[in-house]
Amino acid sequence: MLISINLGYCLVAGIFATIVCTAVSGMVPVWMQVDPAVQELAGTYFFILYLPMLFRSASILFGTVLRAAGDTKTPMRVGIIVNCINIVLNFLLIYDTRTVSLLGLRFAIPGAGWGVTGAAAASALSYVWGGIHITWVLWRHPLVSPKGMSLKPDMSILRPCVKIAFPNMLQRFGTSLGYVVFAAMINSLGEVATAAHTIANTVESAFYIPAWATPLDRNSGMASRIDKPVTSWECPYIFLFGGTAADGSLIPGVTRGVINRFTFKPIY
């Protein structure tokens, strides 16, 4: 039942997010204090990027379901392939057809020459592929397939989920809104500050470690990590770089920490 509710939620949330995000796509560059000369192009970029919100929702939600069912490899593989598709399409859609030299050989590389629009289209197409593929995997899964299930919402399941998820939604909304305000302040300083800020954010995102947990229907016969105590760790170590010492000086080294390695204390 929970799986079918997840599918219904994906459809509703994905379509709603698509409508809202595409509707405000033209205003986002204005809110972020983007140079007026590129606001129209930036609005087009956001519009194209927001079009596949349904597929992006499917990737996030169905990937979480698969992880909760014990399949952590498929979402990882899908994510890797999505990034590879994005890179290849960026290479083909951004630049014009050109001649390159490699190992003494010269050959033509085709290109659409779409520029910024090509970058948005590449990302959008990769999101579409990722959403379709992970939906196909979920549909064929022997344990969590929603095939044949009713999409009618069960309030006895939804109420506790909403009780937990709604504050988290507000927290994420507040964080995202804060980012928009912060980005607007940076953009108002000029192109150099904007470029430096964008590069820093890209580098910083490489060190995010997401953690996912999805409660499962107790009648499904599967144990969720929320319901079942953790007795082993797949990745017990964390690595911290930098920080400040007690006297305020910077710490240049890398510190390795262990999370409940010997206590096996449940994390939920």
PDB file of C-alpha atoms in Angstrom:
ATOM      1  CA  MET A   1       0.000   0.000   0.000  1.00  0.00           C
ATOM      2  CA  LEU A   2       2.793   2.422   0.901  1.00  0.00           C
ATOM      3  CA  ILE A   3       4.449   1.836  -2.464  1.00  0.00           C
ATOM      4  CA  SER A   4       1.276   2.733  -4.369  1.00  0.00           C
ATOM      5  CA  ILE A   5       0.880   5.850  -2.217  1.00  0.00           C
ATOM      6  CA  ASN A   6       4.462   6.766  -3.100  1.00  0.00           C
ATOM      7  CA  LEU A   7       3.590   6.416  -6.789  1.00  0.00           C
ATOM      8  CA  GLY A   8       0.510   8.601  -6.422  1.00  0.00           C
ATOM      9  CA  TYR A   9       2.477  11.181  -4.454  1.00  0.00           C
ATOM     10  CA  CYS A  10       5.149  11.219  -7.166  1.00  0.00           C
ATOM     11  CA  LEU A  11       2.544  11.981  -9.836  1.00  0.00           C
ATOM     12  CA  VAL A  12       0.868  14.730  -7.816  1.00  0.00           C
ATOM     13  CA  ALA A  13       4.060  16.325  -6.498  1.00  0.00           C
ATOM     14  CA  GLY A  14       5.858  16.055  -9.836  1.00  0.00           C
ATOM     15  CA  ILE A  15       3.061  17.663 -11.850  1.00  0.00           C
ATOM     16  CA  PHE A  16       2.510  20.352  -9.209  1.00  0.00           C
ATOM     17  CA  ALA A  17       6.239  21.155  -9.066  1.00  0.00           C
ATOM     18  CA  THR A  18       6.399  21.335 -12.864  1.00  0.00           C
ATOM     19  CA  ILE A  19       3.518  23.817 -13.031  1.00  0.00           C
ATOM     20  CA  VAL A  20       4.825  26.023 -10.216  1.00  0.00           C
ATOM     21  CA  CYS A  21       8.490  25.987 -11.238  1.00  0.00           C
ATOM     22  CA  THR A  22       7.875  26.670 -14.920  1.00  0.00           C
ATOM     23  CA  ALA A  23       5.449  29.452 -13.989  1.00  0.00           C
ATOM     24  CA  VAL A  24       8.073  31.302 -11.923  1.00  0.00           C
ATOM     25  CA  SER A  25      11.063  30.423 -14.141  1.00  0.00           C
ATOM     26  CA  GLY A  26      11.078  33.868 -15.711  1.00  0.00           C
ATOM     27  CA  MET A  27      11.019  35.588 -12.313  1.00  0.00           C
ATOM     28  CA  VAL A  28      13.813  33.544 -10.698  1.00  0.00           C
ATOM     29  CA  PRO A  29      16.625  35.497 -12.467  1.00  0.00           C
ATOM     30  CA  VAL A  30      15.023  38.752 -11.317  1.00  0.00           C
ATOM     31  CA  TRP A  31      14.829  37.537  -7.708  1.00  0.00           C
ATOM     32  CA  MET A  32      18.470  36.461  -7.893  1.00  0.00           C
ATOM     33  CA  GLN A  33      19.612  39.894  -9.134  1.00  0.00           C
ATOM     34  CA  VAL A  34      20.917  38.507 -12.431  1.00  0.00           C
ATOM     35  CA  ASP A  35      22.292  41.049 -14.901  1.00  0.00           C
ATOM     36  CA  PRO A  36      19.311  42.381 -16.926  1.00  0.00           C
ATOM     37  CA  ALA A  37      21.207  41.592 -20.134  1.00  0.00           C
ATOM     38  CA  VAL A  38      20.994  37.857 -19.470  1.00  0.00           C
ATOM     39  CA  GLN A  39      17.734  37.617 -17.515  1.00  0.00           C
ATOM     40  CA  GLU A  40      15.726  36.415 -20.507  1.00  0.00           C
ATOM     41  CA  LEU A  41      18.282  33.726 -21.359  1.00  0.00           C
ATOM     42  CA  ALA A  42      18.482  32.683 -17.708  1.00  0.00           C
ATOM     43  CA  GLY A  43      14.685  32.431 -17.575  1.00  0.00           C
ATOM     44  CA  THR A  44      14.730  30.153 -20.627  1.00  0.00           C
ATOM     45  CA  TYR A  45      17.396  28.021 -18.959  1.00  0.00           C
ATOM     46  CA  PHE A  46      15.312  27.618 -15.797  1.00  0.00           C
ATOM     47  CA  PHE A  47      12.157  26.894 -17.806  1.00  0.00           C
ATOM     48  CA  ILE A  48      13.796  24.037 -19.705  1.00  0.00           C
ATOM     49  CA  LEU A  49      15.450  22.724 -16.551  1.00  0.00           C
ATOM     50  CA  TYR A  50      12.122  22.693 -14.660  1.00  0.00           C
ATOM     51  CA  LEU A  51      10.125  20.940 -17.380  1.00  0.00           C
ATOM     52  CA  PRO A  52      11.117  17.386 -16.308  1.00  0.00           C
ATOM     53  CA  MET A  53      10.230  17.881 -12.601  1.00  0.00           C
ATOM     54  CA  LEU A  54       7.963  14.818 -12.759  1.00  0.00           C
ATOM     55  CA  PHE A  55      10.903  12.671 -13.854  1.00  0.00           C
ATOM     56  CA  ARG A  56      13.182  14.221 -11.240  1.00  0.00           C
ATOM     57  CA  SER A  57      10.583  13.457  -8.573  1.00  0.00           C
ATOM     58  CA  ALA A  58      10.425   9.864  -9.792  1.00  0.00           C
ATOM     59  CA  SER A  59      14.197   9.526  -9.554  1.00  0.00           C
ATOM     60  CA  ILE A  60      14.244  10.810  -5.974  1.00  0.00           C
ATOM     61  CA  LEU A  61      11.194   9.012  -4.603  1.00  0.00           C
ATOM     62  CA  PHE A  62      11.544   5.694  -6.404  1.00  0.00           C
ATOM     63  CA  GLY A  63      15.266   5.654  -5.744  1.00  0.00           C
ATOM     64  CA  THR A  64      14.500   5.972  -2.042  1.00  0.00           C
ATOM     65  CA  VAL A  65      12.004   3.094  -2.243  1.00  0.00           C
ATOM     66  CA  LEU A  66      14.591   0.862  -3.928  1.00  0.00           C
ATOM     67  CA  ARG A  67      17.196   1.728  -1.292  1.00  0.00           C
ATOM     68  CA  ALA A  68      14.725   0.929   1.472  1.00  0.00           C
ATOM     69  CA  ALA A  69      14.098  -2.448  -0.190  1.00  0.00           C
ATOM     70  CA  GLY A  70      17.818  -3.179  -0.069  1.00  0.00           C
ATOM     71  CA  ASP A  71      18.705  -2.252  -3.657  1.00  0.00           C
ATOM     72  CA  THR A  72      21.236   0.551  -3.235  1.00  0.00           C
ATOM     73  CA  LYS A  73      23.139  -0.236  -6.431  1.00  0.00           C
ATOM     74  CA  THR A  74      20.427   0.603  -8.974  1.00  0.00           C
ATOM     75  CA  PRO A  75      19.903   4.244  -7.863  1.00  0.00           C
ATOM     76  CA  MET A  76      23.685   4.649  -7.808  1.00  0.00           C
ATOM     77  CA  ARG A  77      24.044   3.247 -11.339  1.00  0.00           C
ATOM     78  CA  VAL A  78      21.171   5.402 -12.603  1.00  0.00           C
ATOM     79  CA  GLY A  79      22.760   8.491 -11.064  1.00  0.00           C
ATOM     80  CA  ILE A  80      26.115   7.728 -12.695  1.00  0.00           C
ATOM     81  CA  ILE A  81      24.520   7.145 -16.117  1.00  0.00           C
ATOM     82  CA  VAL A  82      22.440  10.333 -15.787  1.00  0.00           C
ATOM     83  CA  ASN A  83      25.630  12.308 -15.170  1.00  0.00           C
ATOM     84  CA  CYS A  84      27.376  10.642 -18.124  1.00  0.00           C
ATOM     85  CA  ILE A  85      24.422  11.420 -20.417  1.00  0.00           C
ATOM     86  CA  ASN A  86      24.446  15.001 -19.175  1.00  0.00           C
ATOM     87  CA  ILE A  87      28.167  15.375 -19.897  1.00  0.00           C
ATOM     88  CA  VAL A  88      27.934  13.908 -23.407  1.00  0.00           C
ATOM     89  CA  LEU A  89      24.859  15.944 -24.333  1.00  0.00           C
ATOM     90  CA  ASN A  90      26.463  19.115 -22.960  1.00  0.00           C
ATOM     91  CA  PHE A  91      29.438  18.451 -25.232  1.00  0.00           C
ATOM     92  CA  LEU A  92      27.183  17.927 -28.252  1.00  0.00           C
ATOM     93  CA  LEU A  93      24.512  20.574 -27.643  1.00  0.00           C
ATOM     94  CA  ILE A  94      26.468  23.544 -26.273  1.00  0.00           C
ATOM     95  CA  TYR A  95      29.191  23.889 -28.899  1.00  0.00           C
ATOM     96  CA  ASP A  96      29.090  24.299 -32.681  1.00  0.00           C
ATOM     97  CA  THR A  97      30.418  21.661 -35.063  1.00  0.00           C
ATOM     98  CA  ARG A  98      34.199  21.975 -34.931  1.00  0.00           C
ATOM     99  CA  THR A  99      37.427  20.311 -35.944  1.00  0.00           C
ATOM    100  CA  VAL A 100      39.691  19.017 -33.188  1.00  0.00           C
ATOM    101  CA  SER A 101      43.202  17.572 -33.229  1.00  0.00           C
ATOM    102  CA  LEU A 102      44.071  14.483 -31.186  1.00  0.00           C
ATOM    103  CA  LEU A 103      47.271  12.450 -31.408  1.00  0.00           C
ATOM    104  CA  GLY A 104      48.110  14.059 -34.717  1.00  0.00           C
ATOM    105  CA  LEU A 105      44.700  13.287 -36.217  1.00  0.00           C
ATOM    106  CA  ARG A 106      42.129  15.916 -37.132  1.00  0.00           C
ATOM    107  CA  PHE A 107      38.431  15.098 -37.214  1.00  0.00           C
ATOM    108  CA  ALA A 108      35.094  16.911 -36.996  1.00  0.00           C
ATOM    109  CA  ILE A 109      33.005  16.852 -33.826  1.00  0.00           C
ATOM    110  CA  PRO A 110      29.287  17.520 -34.437  1.00  0.00           C
ATOM    111  CA  GLY A 111      27.580  20.126 -32.323  1.00  0.00           C
ATOM    112  CA  ALA A 112      24.236  21.911 -32.141  1.00  0.00           C
ATOM    113  CA  GLY A 113      25.671  25.249 -31.016  1.00  0.00           C
ATOM    114  CA  TRP A 114      22.793  25.996 -28.640  1.00  0.00           C
ATOM    115  CA  GLY A 115      24.964  27.492 -25.911  1.00  0.00           C
ATOM    116  CA  VAL A 116      23.198  27.964 -22.570  1.00  0.00           C
ATOM    117  CA  THR A 117      19.981  26.528 -23.967  1.00  0.00           C
ATOM    118  CA  GLY A 118      21.907  23.399 -24.935  1.00  0.00           C
ATOM    119  CA  ALA A 119      23.197  23.033 -21.377  1.00  0.00           C
ATOM    120  CA  ALA A 120      19.637  23.191 -20.039  1.00  0.00           C
ATOM    121  CA  ALA A 121      18.383  20.736 -22.663  1.00  0.00           C
ATOM    122  CA  ALA A 122      21.187  18.292 -21.829  1.00  0.00           C
ATOM    123  CA  SER A 123      20.314  18.343 -18.138  1.00  0.00           C
ATOM    124  CA  ALA A 124      16.584  18.023 -18.845  1.00  0.00           C
ATOM    125  CA  LEU A 125      17.025  15.042 -21.186  1.00  0.00           C
ATOM    126  CA  SER A 126      19.282  13.262 -18.711  1.00  0.00           C
ATOM    127  CA  TYR A 127      16.677  13.776 -15.965  1.00  0.00           C
ATOM    128  CA  VAL A 128      13.991  12.328 -18.236  1.00  0.00           C
ATOM    129  CA  TRP A 129      16.065   9.228 -18.907  1.00  0.00           C
ATOM    130  CA  GLY A 130      16.813   8.793 -15.196  1.00  0.00           C
ATOM    131  CA  GLY A 131      13.159   9.100 -14.180  1.00  0.00           C
ATOM    132  CA  ILE A 132      11.942   6.676 -16.841  1.00  0.00           C
ATOM    133  CA  HIS A 133      14.631   4.100 -16.123  1.00  0.00           C
ATOM    134  CA  ILE A 134      14.214   4.044 -12.350  1.00  0.00           C
ATOM    135  CA  THR A 135      10.409   3.853 -12.759  1.00  0.00           C
ATOM    136  CA  TRP A 136      10.879   0.849 -15.062  1.00  0.00           C
ATOM    137  CA  VAL A 137      13.133  -0.834 -12.481  1.00  0.00           C
ATOM    138  CA  LEU A 138      10.619  -0.183  -9.692  1.00  0.00           C
ATOM    139  CA  TRP A 139       7.747  -1.502 -11.810  1.00  0.00           C
ATOM    140  CA  ARG A 140       9.593  -4.792 -12.409  1.00  0.00           C
ATOM    141  CA  HIS A 141      10.884  -5.173  -8.838  1.00  0.00           C
ATOM    142  CA  PRO A 142       9.701  -8.434  -7.242  1.00  0.00           C
ATOM    143  CA  LEU A 143       9.101  -6.896  -3.790  1.00  0.00           C
ATOM    144  CA  VAL A 144       8.131  -3.231  -4.173  1.00  0.00           C
ATOM    145  CA  SER A 145       6.461  -3.089  -7.584  1.00  0.00           C
ATOM    146  CA  PRO A 146       3.259  -0.976  -7.485  1.00  0.00           C
ATOM    147  CA  LYS A 147       1.798  -3.054 -10.313  1.00  0.00           C
ATOM    148  CA  GLY A 148      -1.878  -3.831  -9.671  1.00  0.00           C
ATOM    149  CA  MET A 149      -2.075  -1.666  -6.532  1.00  0.00           C
ATOM    150  CA  SER A 150      -4.665   1.027  -5.960  1.00  0.00           C
ATOM    151  CA  LEU A 151      -3.542   4.649  -6.033  1.00  0.00           C
ATOM    152  CA  LYS A 152      -6.247   5.619  -3.546  1.00  0.00           C
ATOM    153  CA  PRO A 153      -4.574   7.387  -0.600  1.00  0.00           C
ATOM    154  CA  ASP A 154      -4.722   5.742   2.818  1.00  0.00           C
ATOM    155  CA  MET A 155      -4.950   8.502   5.436  1.00  0.00           C
ATOM    156  CA  SER A 156      -3.875   6.178   8.231  1.00  0.00           C
ATOM    157  CA  ILE A 157      -0.515   5.972   6.471  1.00  0.00           C
ATOM    158  CA  LEU A 158      -0.383   9.508   5.110  1.00  0.00           C
ATOM    159  CA  ARG A 159      -1.087  11.341   8.383  1.00  0.00           C
ATOM    160  CA  PRO A 160       2.075  10.239  10.231  1.00  0.00           C
ATOM    161  CA  CYS A 161       4.099  10.750   7.043  1.00  0.00           C
ATOM    162  CA  VAL A 162       2.790  14.297   6.626  1.00  0.00           C
ATOM    163  CA  LYS A 163       3.383  15.001  10.311  1.00  0.00           C
ATOM    164  CA  ILE A 164       7.058  14.193   9.825  1.00  0.00           C
ATOM    165  CA  ALA A 165       7.509  15.473   6.281  1.00  0.00           C
ATOM    166  CA  PHE A 166       5.782  18.867   6.549  1.00  0.00           C
ATOM    167  CA  PRO A 167       8.300  20.412   8.998  1.00  0.00           C
ATOM    168  CA  ASN A 168      11.114  18.987   6.880  1.00  0.00           C
ATOM    169  CA  MET A 169       9.528  20.573   3.802  1.00  0.00           C
ATOM    170  CA  LEU A 170       9.433  23.942   5.544  1.00  0.00           C
ATOM    171  CA  GLN A 171      13.048  23.533   6.589  1.00  0.00           C
ATOM    172  CA  ARG A 172      14.128  22.723   3.033  1.00  0.00           C
ATOM    173  CA  PHE A 173      12.045  25.608   1.697  1.00  0.00           C
ATOM    174  CA  GLY A 174      13.672  27.975   4.168  1.00  0.00           C
ATOM    175  CA  THR A 175      17.137  26.748   3.206  1.00  0.00           C
ATOM    176  CA  SER A 176      16.410  27.144  -0.506  1.00  0.00           C
ATOM    177  CA  LEU A 177      14.904  30.596   0.019  1.00  0.00           C
ATOM    178  CA  GLY A 178      17.970  31.584   1.997  1.00  0.00           C
ATOM    179  CA  TYR A 179      20.144  30.411  -0.881  1.00  0.00           C
ATOM    180  CA  VAL A 180      18.186  32.582  -3.321  1.00  0.00           C
ATOM    181  CA  VAL A 181      18.643  35.628  -1.078  1.00  0.00           C
ATOM    182  CA  PHE A 182      22.338  34.858  -0.605  1.00  0.00           C
ATOM    183  CA  ALA A 183      22.848  34.309  -4.348  1.00  0.00           C
ATOM    184  CA  ALA A 184      21.077  37.615  -5.057  1.00  0.00           C
ATOM    185  CA  MET A 185      23.539  39.392  -2.771  1.00  0.00           C
ATOM    186  CA  ILE A 186      26.493  37.745  -4.529  1.00  0.00           C
ATOM    187  CA  ASN A 187      25.120  38.432  -8.022  1.00  0.00           C
ATOM    188  CA  SER A 188      24.716  42.101  -7.202  1.00  0.00           C
ATOM    189  CA  LEU A 189      28.520  42.311  -6.743  1.00  0.00           C
ATOM    190  CA  GLY A 190      29.212  41.536 -10.396  1.00  0.00           C
ATOM    191  CA  GLU A 191      30.235  38.762 -12.756  1.00  0.00           C
ATOM    192  CA  VAL A 192      33.533  37.852 -11.046  1.00  0.00           C
ATOM    193  CA  ALA A 193      31.878  37.362  -7.658  1.00  0.00           C
ATOM    194  CA  THR A 194      29.068  35.337  -9.259  1.00  0.00           C
ATOM    195  CA  ALA A 195      31.536  33.086 -11.085  1.00  0.00           C
ATOM    196  CA  ALA A 196      33.603  32.510  -7.950  1.00  0.00           C
ATOM    197  CA  HIS A 197      30.478  31.756  -5.916  1.00  0.00           C
ATOM    198  CA  THR A 198      29.210  29.279  -8.530  1.00  0.00           C
ATOM    199  CA  ILE A 199      32.544  27.439  -8.641  1.00  0.00           C
ATOM    200  CA  ALA A 200      32.683  27.274  -4.840  1.00  0.00           C
ATOM    201  CA  ASN A 201      29.151  25.848  -4.667  1.00  0.00           C
ATOM    202  CA  THR A 202      30.001  23.218  -7.290  1.00  0.00           C
ATOM    203  CA  VAL A 203      33.092  22.113  -5.375  1.00  0.00           C
ATOM    204  CA  GLU A 204      31.202  22.111  -2.081  1.00  0.00           C
ATOM    205  CA  SER A 205      28.429  19.908  -3.482  1.00  0.00           C
ATOM    206  CA  ALA A 206      30.997  17.163  -4.187  1.00  0.00           C
ATOM    207  CA  PHE A 207      31.273  16.587  -0.439  1.00  0.00           C
ATOM    208  CA  TYR A 208      27.575  16.242   0.386  1.00  0.00           C
ATOM    209  CA  ILE A 209      26.733  12.807   1.780  1.00  0.00           C
ATOM    210  CA  PRO A 210      22.972  12.217   1.501  1.00  0.00           C
ATOM    211  CA  ALA A 211      21.235   9.767   3.811  1.00  0.00           C
ATOM    212  CA  TRP A 212      17.863   8.257   2.932  1.00  0.00           C
ATOM    213  CA  ALA A 213      15.391   6.327   5.033  1.00  0.00           C
ATOM    214  CA  THR A 214      11.912   5.221   4.025  1.00  0.00           C
ATOM    215  CA  PRO A 215       9.422   3.481   6.331  1.00  0.00           C
ATOM    216  CA  LEU A 216       7.884   0.384   4.817  1.00  0.00           C
ATOM    217  CA  ASP A 217       4.502  -1.197   5.209  1.00  0.00           C
ATOM    218  CA  ARG A 218       4.837  -3.642   8.103  1.00  0.00           C
ATOM    219  CA  ASN A 219       2.585  -6.081   6.259  1.00  0.00           C
ATOM    220  CA  SER A 220       4.983  -6.239   3.310  1.00  0.00           C
ATOM    221  CA  GLY A 221       7.313  -8.673   5.072  1.00  0.00           C
ATOM    222  CA  MET A 222      10.327  -6.393   4.617  1.00  0.00           C
ATOM    223  CA  ALA A 223      12.258  -4.688   7.389  1.00  0.00           C
ATOM    224  CA  SER A 224      13.105  -1.024   7.045  1.00  0.00           C
ATOM    225  CA  ARG A 225      16.158   0.484   8.634  1.00  0.00           C
ATOM    226  CA  ILE A 226      13.764   2.587  10.643  1.00  0.00           C
ATOM    227  CA  ASP A 227      12.147  -0.499  12.124  1.00  0.00           C
ATOM    228  CA  LYS A 228      15.243  -2.674  12.392  1.00  0.00           C
ATOM    229  CA  PRO A 229      18.247  -1.843  14.635  1.00  0.00           C
ATOM    230  CA  VAL A 230      21.511  -1.304  12.794  1.00  0.00           C
ATOM    231  CA  THR A 231      24.081  -3.983  13.686  1.00  0.00           C
ATOM    232  CA  SER A 232      26.653  -3.273  10.997  1.00  0.00           C
ATOM    233  CA  TRP A 233      27.889  -0.281   9.025  1.00  0.00           C
ATOM    234  CA  GLU A 234      28.501  -0.061   5.320  1.00  0.00           C
ATOM    235  CA  CYS A 235      30.476   3.194   5.620  1.00  0.00           C
ATOM    236  CA  PRO A 236      31.437   3.742   9.277  1.00  0.00           C
ATOM    237  CA  TYR A 237      34.018   6.468   8.763  1.00  0.00           C
ATOM    238  CA  ILE A 238      33.700  10.182   8.201  1.00  0.00           C
ATOM    239  CA  PHE A 239      36.567  12.402   7.084  1.00  0.00           C
ATOM    240  CA  LEU A 240      36.766  16.032   8.145  1.00  0.00           C
ATOM    241  CA  PHE A 241      39.100  18.574   6.561  1.00  0.00           C
ATOM    242  CA  GLY A 242      39.987  21.877   8.143  1.00  0.00           C
ATOM    243  CA  GLY A 243      38.213  23.518  11.050  1.00  0.00           C
ATOM    244  CA  THR A 244      39.567  25.667  13.857  1.00  0.00           C
ATOM    245  CA  ALA A 245      41.500  24.752  16.990  1.00  0.00           C
ATOM    246  CA  ALA A 246      40.688  25.990  20.489  1.00  0.00           C
ATOM    247  CA  ASP A 247      42.972  28.998  20.025  1.00  0.00           C
ATOM    248  CA  GLY A 248      41.199  29.952  16.802  1.00  0.00           C
ATOM    249  CA  SER A 249      43.947  28.798  14.436  1.00  0.00           C
ATOM    250  CA  LEU A 250      43.076  26.816  11.303  1.00  0.00           C
ATOM    251  CA  ILE A 251      43.565  23.038  11.263  1.00  0.00           C
ATOM    252  CA  PRO A 252      45.087  22.065   7.885  1.00  0.00           C
ATOM    253  CA  GLY A 253      44.955  18.281   8.315  1.00  0.00           C
ATOM    254  CA  VAL A 254      42.361  15.597   7.658  1.00  0.00           C
ATOM    255  CA  THR A 255      40.695  13.928  10.630  1.00  0.00           C
ATOM    256  CA  ARG A 256      39.039  10.514  10.439  1.00  0.00           C
ATOM    257  CA  GLY A 257      36.117   9.873  12.762  1.00  0.00           C
ATOM    258  CA  VAL A 258      34.144   6.752  13.588  1.00  0.00           C
ATOM    259  CA  ILE A 259      30.350   6.787  13.974  1.00  0.00           C
ATOM    260  CA  ASN A 260      29.165   4.342  16.642  1.00  0.00           C
ATOM    261  CA  ARG A 261      31.554   1.787  15.204  1.00  0.00           C
ATOM    262  CA  PHE A 262      31.802  -0.390  18.288  1.00  0.00           C
ATOM    263  CA  THR A 263      28.469   0.292  19.971  1.00  0.00           C
ATOM    264  CA  PHE A 264      26.230  -0.617  16.991  1.00  0.00           C
ATOM    265  CA  LYS A 265      23.743   1.863  18.368  1.00  0.00           C
ATOM    266  CA  PRO A 266      20.707   2.229  16.048  1.00  0.00           C
ATOM    267  CA  ILE A 267      20.766   5.475  14.090  1.00  0.00           C
ATOM    268  CA  TYR A 268      16.952   5.799  14.054  1.00  0.00           C
TER     269      TYR A 268
END
